[in-house]
């Protein structure tokens, strides 16, 4: 009998990686039930305080398959505030027109075209796209392959939304859904 709290599509039925680029892109992100990734000031304590209650989210397995991260400036600066570097020796690309840094762990790109060329030149295969504006940009430009959204059972009322304006509808295919502990829900979508 199958587990009534989860659903996983047979991997053979999932859409293939897009042939127009040599790397696959994916997002894994926590969001409030009302669709926010952070409060208006960027605070994510509402998530971090509850996050451990979710139990196993698959984050470690996800990260094991990632070779490169693509972040926006705000996300990079938020990560610096953690007091530790969570990405180990993985390549990290930051998209920003204004960031100046001598951080040897990151490569800064000034445009999306530069970033995409850099990912290709550096041999990226599996890219974790992180940060609200980056995710929105990759969706708008049809550059995202997979979304893993872990929804926290909380309404925060206002904040930075996960999704923004789009030029067209973006069709998604549900490939997995799982009820986690403490009322968290995780859904995985292939971007068609």
Tab-separated table of C-alpha atoms in Angstrom:
chain	number	residue	atom	x	y	z
A	1	UNK	CA	0.000	0.000	0.000
A	2	UNK	CA	1.348	3.448	-0.846
A	3	UNK	CA	1.927	6.158	1.750
A	4	UNK	CA	-1.152	8.434	1.699
A	5	UNK	CA	0.971	11.397	2.821
A	6	UNK	CA	3.238	11.428	-0.213
A	7	UNK	CA	3.270	11.229	-3.987
A	8	UNK	CA	6.274	10.774	-6.273
A	9	UNK	CA	6.155	10.596	-10.053
A	10	UNK	CA	8.084	7.774	-11.679
A	11	UNK	CA	11.412	9.367	-12.759
A	12	UNK	CA	10.969	7.914	-16.253
A	13	UNK	CA	7.848	10.065	-16.662
A	14	UNK	CA	9.558	13.337	-15.742
A	15	UNK	CA	10.296	15.874	-18.483
A	16	UNK	CA	13.816	15.714	-19.916
A	17	UNK	CA	16.396	18.439	-19.306
A	18	UNK	CA	16.173	21.214	-21.830
A	19	UNK	CA	18.527	20.759	-24.735
A	20	UNK	CA	19.232	24.489	-25.156
A	21	UNK	CA	21.710	24.615	-22.237
A	22	UNK	CA	24.274	22.227	-20.788
A	23	UNK	CA	23.118	22.514	-17.168
A	24	UNK	CA	19.985	21.800	-15.172
A	25	UNK	CA	18.550	24.391	-12.766
A	26	UNK	CA	16.562	23.789	-9.605
A	27	UNK	CA	15.191	25.694	-6.647
A	28	UNK	CA	14.557	24.481	-3.130
A	29	UNK	CA	13.031	27.115	-0.901
A	30	UNK	CA	10.901	27.626	2.171
A	31	UNK	CA	7.797	29.784	1.895
A	32	UNK	CA	4.977	30.890	4.169
A	33	UNK	CA	1.498	29.652	3.336
A	34	UNK	CA	0.715	33.133	2.009
A	35	UNK	CA	3.628	32.940	-0.442
A	36	UNK	CA	6.427	34.944	1.185
A	37	UNK	CA	10.082	33.919	1.457
A	38	UNK	CA	10.982	36.673	3.942
A	39	UNK	CA	9.510	39.608	5.811
A	40	UNK	CA	9.744	43.031	4.089
A	41	UNK	CA	13.123	43.666	5.793
A	42	UNK	CA	14.523	40.290	4.665
A	43	UNK	CA	14.069	38.595	8.053
A	44	UNK	CA	13.549	34.817	7.834
A	45	UNK	CA	13.335	34.029	11.547
A	46	UNK	CA	9.675	33.029	11.098
A	47	UNK	CA	11.028	30.142	8.982
A	48	UNK	CA	14.249	29.284	10.798
A	49	UNK	CA	12.468	29.011	14.152
A	50	UNK	CA	9.986	26.516	12.700
A	51	UNK	CA	12.212	24.816	10.140
A	52	UNK	CA	13.682	22.139	12.398
A	53	UNK	CA	10.145	20.992	13.208
A	54	UNK	CA	9.646	19.962	9.563
A	55	UNK	CA	11.948	16.957	9.964
A	56	UNK	CA	13.707	15.479	6.958
A	57	UNK	CA	13.198	17.760	3.941
A	58	UNK	CA	15.679	16.171	1.536
A	59	UNK	CA	17.929	19.249	1.568
A	60	UNK	CA	21.152	17.276	2.118
A	61	UNK	CA	20.318	14.929	-0.747
A	62	UNK	CA	19.428	17.908	-2.953
A	63	UNK	CA	22.723	19.671	-2.131
A	64	UNK	CA	24.722	16.492	-2.795
A	65	UNK	CA	23.574	16.689	-6.420
A	66	UNK	CA	24.436	20.382	-6.839
A	67	UNK	CA	27.795	21.576	-8.170
A	68	UNK	CA	27.055	25.306	-8.528
A	69	UNK	CA	24.849	27.906	-6.850
A	70	UNK	CA	23.489	31.016	-8.543
A	71	UNK	CA	22.508	33.715	-6.050
A	72	UNK	CA	21.347	37.274	-6.170
A	73	UNK	CA	23.197	39.948	-4.170
A	74	UNK	CA	20.577	40.096	-1.397
A	75	UNK	CA	20.735	36.337	-0.838
A	76	UNK	CA	24.542	36.383	-0.844
A	77	UNK	CA	24.542	39.158	1.770
A	78	UNK	CA	21.952	37.273	3.855
A	79	UNK	CA	24.141	34.159	3.792
A	80	UNK	CA	27.114	36.216	5.007
A	81	UNK	CA	25.026	37.204	8.061
A	82	UNK	CA	24.706	33.525	9.107
A	83	UNK	CA	28.236	33.505	10.519
A	84	UNK	CA	29.176	30.356	8.569
A	85	UNK	CA	29.492	29.443	4.886
A	86	UNK	CA	26.838	26.793	4.102
A	87	UNK	CA	28.061	25.882	0.617
A	88	UNK	CA	31.393	24.205	1.344
A	89	UNK	CA	33.565	24.145	-1.762
A	90	UNK	CA	30.727	24.358	-4.286
A	91	UNK	CA	31.054	27.054	-6.940
A	92	UNK	CA	28.962	30.131	-6.150
A	93	UNK	CA	27.962	32.682	-8.782
A	94	UNK	CA	26.411	35.975	-7.684
A	95	UNK	CA	24.412	38.126	-10.084
A	96	UNK	CA	24.731	41.802	-9.193
A	97	UNK	CA	25.361	45.049	-11.027
A	98	UNK	CA	26.672	46.727	-7.864
A	99	UNK	CA	28.372	44.149	-5.616
A	100	UNK	CA	32.080	44.564	-5.054
A	101	UNK	CA	33.792	41.852	-3.061
A	102	UNK	CA	37.133	40.165	-2.734
A	103	UNK	CA	35.458	36.989	-1.443
A	104	UNK	CA	37.354	34.142	-3.168
A	105	UNK	CA	34.369	31.808	-2.706
A	106	UNK	CA	32.222	33.668	-5.249
A	107	UNK	CA	32.342	34.917	-8.811
A	108	UNK	CA	30.290	38.063	-9.479
A	109	UNK	CA	28.531	38.481	-12.818
A	110	UNK	CA	27.094	41.824	-13.953
A	111	UNK	CA	24.365	40.519	-16.293
A	112	UNK	CA	22.246	37.429	-16.765
A	113	UNK	CA	23.952	36.758	-20.107
A	114	UNK	CA	27.380	36.888	-18.370
A	115	UNK	CA	26.124	34.556	-15.642
A	116	UNK	CA	24.794	31.996	-18.116
A	117	UNK	CA	28.020	32.120	-20.143
A	118	UNK	CA	30.040	31.731	-16.942
A	119	UNK	CA	28.023	28.720	-15.809
A	120	UNK	CA	28.568	27.102	-19.195
A	121	UNK	CA	32.303	27.939	-19.338
A	122	UNK	CA	32.875	26.581	-15.819
A	123	UNK	CA	31.140	23.304	-16.686
A	124	UNK	CA	28.127	23.641	-14.383
A	125	UNK	CA	25.835	20.608	-14.553
A	126	UNK	CA	23.343	21.086	-11.695
A	127	UNK	CA	22.691	24.646	-10.560
A	128	UNK	CA	20.799	25.639	-7.414
A	129	UNK	CA	19.113	28.976	-8.083
A	130	UNK	CA	18.463	30.845	-4.830
A	131	UNK	CA	16.963	34.173	-3.903
A	132	UNK	CA	13.576	35.664	-4.687
A	133	UNK	CA	14.658	37.974	-7.500
A	134	UNK	CA	16.908	35.304	-9.035
A	135	UNK	CA	14.116	32.748	-9.003
A	136	UNK	CA	11.716	35.250	-10.554
A	137	UNK	CA	14.281	36.153	-13.236
A	138	UNK	CA	14.999	32.509	-14.095
A	139	UNK	CA	11.258	31.791	-14.324
A	140	UNK	CA	10.578	34.841	-16.520
A	141	UNK	CA	13.426	33.906	-18.853
A	142	UNK	CA	12.416	30.215	-19.078
A	143	UNK	CA	15.645	29.102	-17.386
A	144	UNK	CA	14.288	27.032	-14.511
A	145	UNK	CA	13.781	23.264	-14.630
A	146	UNK	CA	12.516	22.326	-11.171
A	147	UNK	CA	10.894	23.964	-8.132
A	148	UNK	CA	10.918	22.330	-4.690
A	149	UNK	CA	8.752	24.401	-2.376
A	150	UNK	CA	8.514	23.651	1.327
A	151	UNK	CA	5.497	25.476	2.742
A	152	UNK	CA	5.516	26.409	6.420
A	153	UNK	CA	2.167	26.399	8.208
A	154	UNK	CA	2.252	30.100	8.997
A	155	UNK	CA	0.796	33.286	7.539
A	156	UNK	CA	3.108	36.296	7.871
A	157	UNK	CA	0.838	38.818	6.156
A	158	UNK	CA	3.417	40.691	4.099
A	159	UNK	CA	6.922	40.258	2.838
A	160	UNK	CA	9.043	39.367	-0.129
A	161	UNK	CA	7.025	37.124	-2.463
A	162	UNK	CA	8.422	33.966	-3.994
A	163	UNK	CA	6.772	34.723	-7.320
A	164	UNK	CA	6.420	37.957	-9.257
A	165	UNK	CA	5.145	39.311	-12.549
A	166	UNK	CA	5.484	37.037	-15.572
A	167	UNK	CA	5.423	37.636	-19.318
A	168	UNK	CA	3.281	34.519	-19.852
A	169	UNK	CA	1.783	31.591	-18.009
A	170	UNK	CA	4.317	29.009	-16.865
A	171	UNK	CA	3.013	25.464	-16.885
A	172	UNK	CA	4.188	23.153	-14.116
A	173	UNK	CA	3.942	19.414	-13.631
A	174	UNK	CA	3.661	18.059	-10.095
A	175	UNK	CA	6.353	15.401	-9.694
A	176	UNK	CA	6.283	14.896	-5.915
A	177	UNK	CA	4.302	15.952	-2.872
A	178	UNK	CA	4.978	15.070	0.720
A	179	UNK	CA	3.513	15.977	4.080
A	180	UNK	CA	6.381	16.700	6.468
A	181	UNK	CA	6.296	16.973	10.246
A	182	UNK	CA	4.621	19.832	12.121
A	183	UNK	CA	2.234	20.657	9.265
A	184	UNK	CA	4.877	21.481	6.633
A	185	UNK	CA	4.141	20.483	3.036
A	186	UNK	CA	6.705	19.959	0.289
A	187	UNK	CA	5.783	20.030	-3.381
A	188	UNK	CA	8.077	19.476	-6.340
A	189	UNK	CA	7.258	20.714	-9.815
A	190	UNK	CA	8.917	20.296	-13.183
A	191	UNK	CA	8.791	23.566	-15.128
A	192	UNK	CA	7.412	22.734	-18.564
